[in-house]
mmCIF file of C-alpha atoms in Angstrom:
data_model
loop_
_atom_site.group_PDB
_atom_site.id
_atom_site.type_symbol
_atom_site.label_atom_id
_atom_site.label_comp_id
_atom_site.label_asym_id
_atom_site.label_seq_id
_atom_site.Cartn_x
_atom_site.Cartn_y
_atom_site.Cartn_z
ATOM 1 C CA UNK A 1 35.868 33.727 -3.602
ATOM 2 C CA UNK A 2 34.033 31.683 -0.835
ATOM 3 C CA UNK A 3 31.603 28.942 -1.737
ATOM 4 C CA UNK A 4 28.013 29.437 -0.784
ATOM 5 C CA UNK A 5 26.963 28.039 2.625
ATOM 6 C CA UNK A 6 25.890 24.487 2.815
ATOM 7 C CA UNK A 7 22.090 24.210 3.616
ATOM 8 C CA UNK A 8 21.368 23.389 7.355
ATOM 9 C CA UNK A 9 18.494 21.135 6.930
ATOM 10 C CA UNK A 10 17.804 18.421 4.330
ATOM 11 C CA UNK A 11 14.158 19.577 3.684
ATOM 12 C CA UNK A 12 11.007 17.443 3.854
ATOM 13 C CA UNK A 13 10.818 13.601 2.838
ATOM 14 C CA UNK A 14 10.521 12.873 -0.933
ATOM 15 C CA UNK A 15 8.541 9.802 0.001
ATOM 16 C CA UNK A 16 4.997 11.442 -0.275
ATOM 17 C CA UNK A 17 5.916 13.089 -3.613
ATOM 18 C CA UNK A 18 7.173 9.947 -5.066
ATOM 19 C CA UNK A 19 4.129 8.052 -3.940
ATOM 20 C CA UNK A 20 1.771 10.853 -5.603
ATOM 21 C CA UNK A 21 3.857 10.699 -8.747
ATOM 22 C CA UNK A 22 3.717 6.822 -8.961
ATOM 23 C CA UNK A 23 0.096 6.892 -8.371
ATOM 24 C CA UNK A 24 -0.594 9.534 -11.126
ATOM 25 C CA UNK A 25 1.642 7.394 -13.477
ATOM 26 C CA UNK A 26 -0.584 4.213 -12.578
ATOM 27 C CA UNK A 27 -3.856 5.853 -13.181
ATOM 28 C CA UNK A 28 -2.755 7.762 -16.201
ATOM 29 C CA UNK A 29 -1.523 4.580 -17.894
ATOM 30 C CA UNK A 30 -4.557 2.580 -16.728
ATOM 31 C CA UNK A 31 -2.738 0.415 -14.214
ATOM 32 C CA UNK A 32 -4.018 -0.280 -10.567
ATOM 33 C CA UNK A 33 -1.733 1.461 -8.034
ATOM 34 C CA UNK A 34 -1.065 -0.867 -4.940
ATOM 35 C CA UNK A 35 0.831 -0.034 -1.746
ATOM 36 C CA UNK A 36 2.571 -2.451 0.658
ATOM 37 C CA UNK A 37 2.424 -0.894 4.069
ATOM 38 C CA UNK A 38 4.354 -1.969 7.239
ATOM 39 C CA UNK A 39 1.758 -2.213 9.928
ATOM 40 C CA UNK A 40 2.141 -1.348 13.606
ATOM 41 C CA UNK A 41 0.117 0.565 16.211
ATOM 42 C CA UNK A 42 0.548 3.743 14.003
ATOM 43 C CA UNK A 43 -1.334 2.300 11.199
ATOM 44 C CA UNK A 44 -5.246 2.054 10.959
ATOM 45 C CA UNK A 45 -6.135 -0.814 8.734
ATOM 46 C CA UNK A 46 -8.273 -4.065 9.036
ATOM 47 C CA UNK A 47 -6.003 -6.323 11.281
ATOM 48 C CA UNK A 48 -7.557 -9.436 10.081
ATOM 49 C CA UNK A 49 -5.830 -8.955 6.721
ATOM 50 C CA UNK A 50 -2.367 -8.169 8.019
ATOM 51 C CA UNK A 51 0.355 -10.833 7.639
ATOM 52 C CA UNK A 52 3.828 -10.602 8.922
ATOM 53 C CA UNK A 53 3.040 -7.049 9.849
ATOM 54 C CA UNK A 54 2.159 -5.999 6.259
ATOM 55 C CA UNK A 55 -0.778 -5.405 4.190
ATOM 56 C CA UNK A 56 -1.094 -4.625 0.501
ATOM 57 C CA UNK A 57 -3.622 -2.187 -0.395
ATOM 58 C CA UNK A 58 -5.399 -1.054 -3.542
ATOM 59 C CA UNK A 59 -5.388 2.733 -3.900
ATOM 60 C CA UNK A 60 -6.888 3.018 -7.138
ATOM 61 C CA UNK A 61 -9.837 5.602 -7.458
ATOM 62 C CA UNK A 62 -12.189 2.725 -8.233
ATOM 63 C CA UNK A 63 -11.515 0.915 -5.116
ATOM 64 C CA UNK A 64 -11.451 3.912 -2.732
ATOM 65 C CA UNK A 65 -13.572 6.857 -1.495
ATOM 66 C CA UNK A 66 -12.190 10.142 -0.365
ATOM 67 C CA UNK A 67 -8.605 9.221 -1.257
ATOM 68 C CA UNK A 68 -6.217 11.944 0.090
ATOM 69 C CA UNK A 69 -2.457 11.303 -0.625
ATOM 70 C CA UNK A 70 -1.015 13.672 1.982
ATOM 71 C CA UNK A 71 2.476 14.469 3.100
ATOM 72 C CA UNK A 72 2.110 12.821 6.378
ATOM 73 C CA UNK A 73 -0.742 10.255 5.976
ATOM 74 C CA UNK A 74 -2.640 8.329 3.189
ATOM 75 C CA UNK A 75 -6.364 8.353 4.103
ATOM 76 C CA UNK A 76 -9.301 6.681 2.267
ATOM 77 C CA UNK A 77 -12.517 4.607 2.760
ATOM 78 C CA UNK A 78 -12.407 1.105 1.290
ATOM 79 C CA UNK A 79 -14.546 -2.012 1.373
ATOM 80 C CA UNK A 80 -13.198 -5.118 2.907
ATOM 81 C CA UNK A 81 -15.496 -8.275 2.832
ATOM 82 C CA UNK A 82 -18.378 -5.822 1.928
ATOM 83 C CA UNK A 83 -17.831 -3.544 4.861
ATOM 84 C CA UNK A 84 -16.683 0.025 4.574
ATOM 85 C CA UNK A 85 -13.551 0.845 6.651
ATOM 86 C CA UNK A 86 -11.574 3.991 7.419
ATOM 87 C CA UNK A 87 -7.980 3.438 6.274
ATOM 88 C CA UNK A 88 -5.021 5.743 7.732
ATOM 89 C CA UNK A 89 -1.532 5.067 6.804
ATOM 90 C CA UNK A 90 1.538 7.183 7.809
ATOM 91 C CA UNK A 91 3.502 7.977 4.702
ATOM 92 C CA UNK A 92 6.718 6.533 6.283
ATOM 93 C CA UNK A 93 5.034 3.341 6.762
ATOM 94 C CA UNK A 94 4.616 2.827 2.836
ATOM 95 C CA UNK A 95 7.353 0.342 1.885
ATOM 96 C CA UNK A 96 6.346 0.097 -1.915
ATOM 97 C CA UNK A 97 4.116 1.442 -4.498
ATOM 98 C CA UNK A 98 3.643 -0.394 -7.625
ATOM 99 C CA UNK A 99 1.373 -1.137 -10.480
ATOM 100 C CA UNK A 100 -0.605 -4.510 -10.005
ATOM 101 C CA UNK A 101 -0.549 -5.477 -13.699
ATOM 102 C CA UNK A 102 3.077 -5.341 -14.387
ATOM 103 C CA UNK A 103 4.910 -4.794 -10.909
ATOM 104 C CA UNK A 104 6.583 -1.478 -11.881
ATOM 105 C CA UNK A 105 6.973 0.884 -8.991
ATOM 106 C CA UNK A 106 9.266 1.784 -6.199
ATOM 107 C CA UNK A 107 10.241 0.171 -2.712
ATOM 108 C CA UNK A 108 11.015 2.223 0.233
ATOM 109 C CA UNK A 109 12.811 1.516 3.531
ATOM 110 C CA UNK A 110 11.003 0.106 6.543
ATOM 111 C CA UNK A 111 10.435 2.759 9.085
ATOM 112 C CA UNK A 112 13.433 3.139 11.404
ATOM 113 C CA UNK A 113 11.202 3.016 14.544
ATOM 114 C CA UNK A 114 9.388 -0.245 13.445
ATOM 115 C CA UNK A 115 8.867 -2.867 16.125
ATOM 116 C CA UNK A 116 7.406 -6.339 16.158
ATOM 117 C CA UNK A 117 5.033 -5.481 18.927
ATOM 118 C CA UNK A 118 1.230 -5.773 19.032
ATOM 119 C CA UNK A 119 -0.874 -4.650 16.148
ATOM 120 C CA UNK A 120 -3.627 -2.071 16.753
ATOM 121 C CA UNK A 121 -6.338 -3.479 18.790
ATOM 122 C CA UNK A 122 -4.008 -5.497 20.874
ATOM 123 C CA UNK A 123 -3.583 -8.271 18.543
ATOM 124 C CA UNK A 124 -0.007 -9.809 18.598
ATOM 125 C CA UNK A 125 1.938 -9.969 15.508
ATOM 126 C CA UNK A 126 3.154 -13.311 14.278
ATOM 127 C CA UNK A 127 6.634 -12.006 14.328
ATOM 128 C CA UNK A 128 6.486 -10.920 18.077
ATOM 129 C CA UNK A 129 5.397 -14.417 19.119
ATOM 130 C CA UNK A 130 8.172 -16.087 17.108
ATOM 131 C CA UNK A 131 11.045 -13.662 17.749
ATOM 132 C CA UNK A 132 13.655 -14.742 20.089
ATOM 133 C CA UNK A 133 14.051 -12.946 23.350
ATOM 134 C CA UNK A 134 16.337 -9.975 22.765
ATOM 135 C CA UNK A 135 15.755 -9.657 19.069
ATOM 136 C CA UNK A 136 14.960 -6.198 17.878
ATOM 137 C CA UNK A 137 13.439 -4.775 14.739
ATOM 138 C CA UNK A 138 11.569 -6.657 11.785
ATOM 139 C CA UNK A 139 12.799 -9.775 10.518
ATOM 140 C CA UNK A 140 13.051 -10.939 6.939
ATOM 141 C CA UNK A 141 10.710 -13.842 5.805
ATOM 142 C CA UNK A 142 10.207 -15.699 2.478
ATOM 143 C CA UNK A 143 7.283 -14.180 0.425
ATOM 144 C CA UNK A 144 4.596 -16.244 -0.837
ATOM 145 C CA UNK A 145 3.772 -15.574 -4.412
ATOM 146 C CA UNK A 146 3.611 -12.141 -6.235
ATOM 147 C CA UNK A 147 3.018 -8.935 -4.051
ATOM 148 C CA UNK A 148 -0.645 -8.555 -3.373
ATOM 149 C CA UNK A 149 -1.372 -12.425 -3.562
ATOM 150 C CA UNK A 150 -0.671 -12.866 0.214
ATOM 151 C CA UNK A 151 -3.610 -10.764 1.450
ATOM 152 C CA UNK A 152 -6.816 -10.510 -0.546
ATOM 153 C CA UNK A 153 -7.260 -7.230 0.940
ATOM 154 C CA UNK A 154 -7.154 -5.102 -2.179
ATOM 155 C CA UNK A 155 -10.026 -2.983 -1.183
ATOM 156 C CA UNK A 156 -12.513 -3.918 -3.910
ATOM 157 C CA UNK A 157 -14.749 -1.256 -5.607
ATOM 158 C CA UNK A 158 -18.293 -0.978 -4.453
ATOM 159 C CA UNK A 159 -19.612 -2.918 -7.403
ATOM 160 C CA UNK A 160 -19.653 -6.120 -5.187
ATOM 161 C CA UNK A 161 -21.728 -7.977 -7.903
ATOM 162 C CA UNK A 162 -18.889 -8.314 -10.327
ATOM 163 C CA UNK A 163 -16.421 -11.197 -9.696
ATOM 164 C CA UNK A 164 -12.776 -10.446 -9.364
ATOM 165 C CA UNK A 165 -10.755 -10.832 -12.458
ATOM 166 C CA UNK A 166 -7.232 -12.414 -12.378
ATOM 167 C CA UNK A 167 -4.334 -11.043 -14.602
ATOM 168 C CA UNK A 168 -3.796 -12.796 -18.071
ATOM 169 C CA UNK A 169 -2.365 -16.164 -17.472
ATOM 170 C CA UNK A 170 0.441 -15.596 -20.364
ATOM 171 C CA UNK A 171 1.673 -12.507 -18.348
ATOM 172 C CA UNK A 172 1.340 -10.420 -21.319
ATOM 173 C CA UNK A 173 -0.252 -7.313 -21.868
ATOM 174 C CA UNK A 174 -4.011 -6.875 -20.634
ATOM 175 C CA UNK A 175 -6.780 -6.915 -23.143
ATOM 176 C CA UNK A 176 -10.218 -5.401 -23.160
ATOM 177 C CA UNK A 177 -13.160 -7.747 -23.643
ATOM 178 C CA UNK A 178 -16.111 -6.015 -25.047
ATOM 179 C CA UNK A 179 -19.447 -7.394 -23.678
ATOM 180 C CA UNK A 180 -22.622 -6.603 -25.529
#
């Protein structure tokens, strides 16, 4: 008896399915889903919030409009500094998705075709300016603080009159404060 033939292709990427699953898990449990994105010329984000070719985005329903978690792109509109922006992120540029409140989530590899060239709009990346001649690909650097703290670009909701709230100082479970 001969074994069945091995499949010739590996199928589609699991990354968009995992991103959707973790987004659903975050929203079902009352957490805020954040994505960390590797930024290059293929990513449409506000470049003034990009640091070291990365940006962290809040993709919760409260912070986005017309969110589409597709197989090729994540698309939505969000407000940055009170200005509505169109955001388009190729799924293969998402390097992590996690819950803001507890950090639980999943990390993904950086895209294989990632370069440290100019960002969208011709703005040179900090890595490109400081990279030695002949070096290729992204470089590792020391992160400053928890994910999401580096760039305050978490696409706040349209309720701009409410001040942002910080997580509890004790690092414990979030609590609901009832205001009458």
